[in-house]
Amino acid sequence: MTDRTARRSRRLGVLISGRGSNLQAIIDAIADGRLNATIAIVISNRADAPGLERARAAGIPTQVIDHRSFKSREDYDRALVAELRAHSVVVVCLAGFMRLLSPVFVEAYPDRILNIHPSLLPDFPGLHPQQQALDAGVALSGATVHIVNEDLDAGPIVLQRTVPVLPGDTAETLAARILVEEHKLYPEAIQRTLDEIAD
Ligand code: GRF
C-alpha cells in the first residue's frame, strides 16, 4: 500500500447531535498521536449542537444537515452519505448522533460505521442506558464501541471497558464515570478498526 492510499483510508467522518465530548476526545487523540487519522468532516443534524464549535476550533470542516428538512429517513441518509463521500470518508464515527440509521446508510458503509454506547452491550441498548443499569441493580456497567448494523446497538463489538456502579449513584454520576472511559475507549477502537482496514 502506498502512503497516499494509507492516508486516504484514515479519513473519518464524525456525526454528532449535541455536546461532542467524544468528538473532542477523538480530536485530542489525533493531536497527541494516539490516533493516526484525519477528521475529514463533522456533520450534525442540529445547528445548535455545541460539538460543532469544538470542530470549528480545531479547524475541521463542519456541516449541518437537519433531518427535519427531509421527507423520509432514507432521503436524509442519502444526503448524509453524499456529504461523507464528498469528503472521501472511509470510516464513520457516531458520537452522540441521536438518529437511527436506515439500511441506505448502513449499506453505503458496510462494517465501516462505529458507535459508542454507555453500557456493556448487549445489556441496556437504546435510550437511558445508565438509568437502565441502575434499575437492574448491576454492580458493573461500562462503555462499548461497536460496528453499526441495521439493529439498534446490536452490531459486532470492537472494544468494551467496565466501570463500577457505586452505592448512591444516580444516572448522572454513573454517566460521568462511564464518560471518562468512553473518551479513552473510542480513539482506541477507531485505531483498531483503521489498522484492520489497512492490513
Ligand atoms: C455518550 O455517552 C455516548 O456514549 C452516547 O451519547 C453520549 C454522547 O456524548 N452515544 P457526547 O456528545 O460525545 O459528549
Coordinates of C-alpha atoms and ligand atoms in Angstrom, one line a residue:
M1 CA 0.0 0.0 0.0
T2 CA 1.3 3.4 -0.9
D3 CA 1.5 6.2 1.7
R4 CA -1.2 8.0 -0.3
T5 CA -3.6 5.1 -0.1
A6 CA -2.9 4.6 3.6
R7 CA -3.7 8.2 4.3
R8 CA -6.9 8.1 2.3
S9 CA -8.1 5.0 4.3
R10 CA -7.8 7.0 7.5
R11 CA -10.3 9.7 6.7
L12 CA -13.1 9.8 9.4
G13 CA -16.5 11.4 9.3
V14 CA -17.9 12.2 12.8
L15 CA -21.7 12.5 13.3
I16 CA -23.0 14.4 16.3
S17 CA -26.2 15.8 17.7
G18 CA -25.0 17.6 20.9
R19 CA -22.2 18.2 23.4
G20 CA -19.5 16.5 21.4
S21 CA -17.2 15.4 24.2
N22 CA -16.4 12.1 22.4
L23 CA -15.7 14.2 19.2
Q24 CA -13.3 16.2 21.4
A25 CA -11.6 13.0 22.6
I26 CA -11.1 12.0 19.0
I27 CA -9.7 15.4 18.1
D28 CA -7.3 15.3 21.1
A29 CA -6.2 11.7 20.4
I30 CA -5.3 12.7 16.8
A31 CA -3.5 15.8 18.1
D32 CA -1.3 13.9 20.5
G33 CA -0.6 11.0 18.2
R34 CA -2.6 8.2 19.9
L35 CA -4.8 8.0 16.8
N36 CA -3.4 8.1 13.3
A37 CA -6.4 9.5 11.4
T38 CA -7.9 12.7 9.9
I39 CA -11.3 14.0 10.6
A40 CA -12.5 15.0 7.1
I41 CA -15.9 16.3 8.2
V42 CA -18.1 16.7 11.3
I43 CA -21.8 16.6 10.5
S44 CA -24.6 17.5 12.9
N45 CA -28.3 17.1 12.5
R46 CA -28.7 20.1 14.8
A47 CA -27.4 23.6 14.1
D48 CA -27.1 24.3 17.8
A49 CA -25.0 21.3 18.7
P50 CA -22.2 22.6 21.0
G51 CA -19.9 20.0 19.4
L52 CA -19.8 22.0 16.2
E53 CA -17.8 24.7 17.9
R54 CA -15.3 22.1 19.1
A55 CA -14.8 21.1 15.4
R56 CA -14.5 24.7 14.2
A57 CA -12.0 25.4 17.0
A58 CA -9.9 22.5 15.7
G59 CA -10.1 23.8 12.1
I60 CA -12.3 20.8 11.0
P61 CA -14.9 21.3 8.3
T62 CA -18.5 21.2 9.6
Q63 CA -21.9 20.7 8.0
V64 CA -25.4 20.9 9.5
I65 CA -27.8 18.6 7.8
D66 CA -31.2 19.0 9.6
H67 CA -33.3 15.8 9.4
R68 CA -36.5 18.0 9.6
S69 CA -35.8 19.2 6.0
F70 CA -36.2 15.7 4.5
K71 CA -39.3 13.8 3.7
S72 CA -38.1 10.4 4.8
R73 CA -35.3 8.8 6.8
E74 CA -33.9 7.3 3.6
D75 CA -33.7 10.7 1.9
Y76 CA -31.9 12.1 4.9
D77 CA -29.5 9.2 5.0
R78 CA -28.8 9.7 1.3
A79 CA -27.8 13.3 2.0
L80 CA -25.5 12.2 4.8
V81 CA -23.8 9.6 2.6
A82 CA -23.4 12.1 -0.2
E83 CA -21.7 14.6 2.2
L84 CA -19.5 11.9 3.7
R85 CA -18.5 10.7 0.2
A86 CA -17.8 14.2 -1.0
H87 CA -15.2 14.3 1.8
S88 CA -13.8 10.9 0.9
V89 CA -14.7 9.5 4.3
V90 CA -13.8 5.8 4.8
V91 CA -14.9 5.3 8.4
V92 CA -17.9 7.0 10.0
C93 CA -17.9 7.5 13.8
L94 CA -21.2 8.2 15.5
A95 CA -20.6 10.3 18.6
G96 CA -23.8 11.1 20.3
F97 CA -25.7 11.1 17.0
M98 CA -29.3 10.8 18.0
R99 CA -30.7 9.4 14.8
L100 CA -31.5 5.8 13.8
L101 CA -29.7 4.8 10.5
S102 CA -31.7 3.2 7.7
P103 CA -30.3 0.4 5.5
V104 CA -29.5 3.1 2.9
F105 CA -26.7 4.4 5.2
V106 CA -25.6 1.0 6.6
E107 CA -25.3 -0.5 3.1
A108 CA -23.3 2.5 1.9
Y109 CA -20.6 2.0 4.6
P110 CA -20.8 -1.7 5.5
D111 CA -18.6 -2.6 8.5
R112 CA -17.3 1.0 8.4
I113 CA -19.6 2.7 10.9
L114 CA -18.7 2.8 14.6
N115 CA -20.9 3.8 17.5
I116 CA -20.1 4.3 21.2
H117 CA -22.7 3.4 23.8
P118 CA -22.6 3.9 27.6
S119 CA -23.3 0.3 28.7
L120 CA -21.8 -3.1 28.4
L121 CA -23.8 -4.2 25.3
P122 CA -25.8 -6.4 24.7
D123 CA -27.1 -5.1 28.1
F124 CA -29.1 -1.9 28.1
P125 CA -29.4 -0.9 24.5
G126 CA -31.4 2.2 23.4
L127 CA -32.1 5.3 25.5
H128 CA -31.1 6.0 29.1
P129 CA -28.7 3.0 29.5
Q130 CA -27.2 4.4 32.7
Q131 CA -30.7 4.5 34.3
Q132 CA -31.4 1.0 32.9
A133 CA -28.2 -0.2 34.7
L134 CA -29.3 1.4 38.0
D135 CA -32.8 -0.1 37.7
A136 CA -31.4 -3.5 37.0
G137 CA -29.1 -3.3 40.1
V138 CA -25.9 -4.4 38.3
A139 CA -22.6 -3.8 40.1
L140 CA -20.7 -3.3 36.8
S141 CA -21.6 -1.2 33.8
G142 CA -19.3 0.4 31.2
A143 CA -18.9 1.5 27.6
T144 CA -19.0 -0.3 24.3
V145 CA -17.7 0.6 20.8
H146 CA -19.4 -1.5 18.2
I147 CA -19.9 -1.7 14.5
V148 CA -23.3 -0.4 13.4
N149 CA -25.6 -2.7 11.6
E150 CA -29.4 -2.4 11.0
D151 CA -30.3 -3.4 14.5
L152 CA -30.1 -0.8 17.3
D153 CA -26.9 -1.1 19.4
A154 CA -26.5 -4.7 18.3
G155 CA -23.6 -4.9 15.8
P156 CA -20.3 -6.7 16.4
I157 CA -18.3 -5.3 19.4
V158 CA -14.9 -3.7 18.8
L159 CA -13.9 -2.9 22.4
Q160 CA -15.5 -2.6 25.8
R161 CA -14.5 -1.3 29.2
T162 CA -16.1 -1.9 32.6
V163 CA -17.0 0.8 35.1
P164 CA -18.2 0.1 38.6
V165 CA -21.6 1.1 39.7
L166 CA -21.2 2.6 43.2
P167 CA -23.6 2.9 46.1
G168 CA -25.6 6.1 45.9
D169 CA -25.0 6.5 42.1
T170 CA -27.5 8.5 40.1
A171 CA -27.8 8.2 36.3
E172 CA -25.8 11.4 36.2
T173 CA -22.9 10.3 38.4
L174 CA -22.7 6.9 36.7
A175 CA -22.8 8.6 33.2
A176 CA -19.9 10.9 34.2
R177 CA -17.8 7.9 35.4
I178 CA -18.6 6.0 32.2
L179 CA -17.8 9.1 30.0
V180 CA -14.2 9.2 31.3
E181 CA -13.7 5.7 30.0
E182 CA -15.6 6.5 26.7
H183 CA -13.1 9.2 26.0
K184 CA -10.2 6.7 26.1
L185 CA -12.0 3.8 24.5
Y186 CA -13.3 5.5 21.4
P187 CA -10.0 6.6 20.0
E188 CA -8.5 3.1 20.7
A189 CA -11.4 1.4 19.0
I190 CA -11.1 3.7 15.9
Q191 CA -7.4 3.0 15.7
R192 CA -8.0 -0.7 15.9
T193 CA -10.6 -0.5 13.1
L194 CA -8.4 1.5 10.9
D195 CA -5.5 -0.9 11.4
E196 CA -7.7 -3.8 10.3
I197 CA -8.8 -2.0 7.2
A198 CA -5.2 -1.1 6.3
D199 CA -3.9 -4.7 6.8
Ligands
GRF1 C1 -22.2 9.5 25.1 O1 -22.5 9.0 26.4 C2 -22.2 8.3 24.1 O2 -21.8 7.1 24.6 C3 -23.7 8.3 23.7 O3 -24.1 9.7 23.7 C4 -23.3 10.4 24.6 C5 -22.7 11.5 23.7 O4 -21.9 12.4 24.5 N1 -23.9 7.6 22.5 P1 -21.0 13.5 23.7 O5 -21.9 14.3 22.8 O6 -19.9 12.7 23.0 O7 -20.4 14.3 24.8

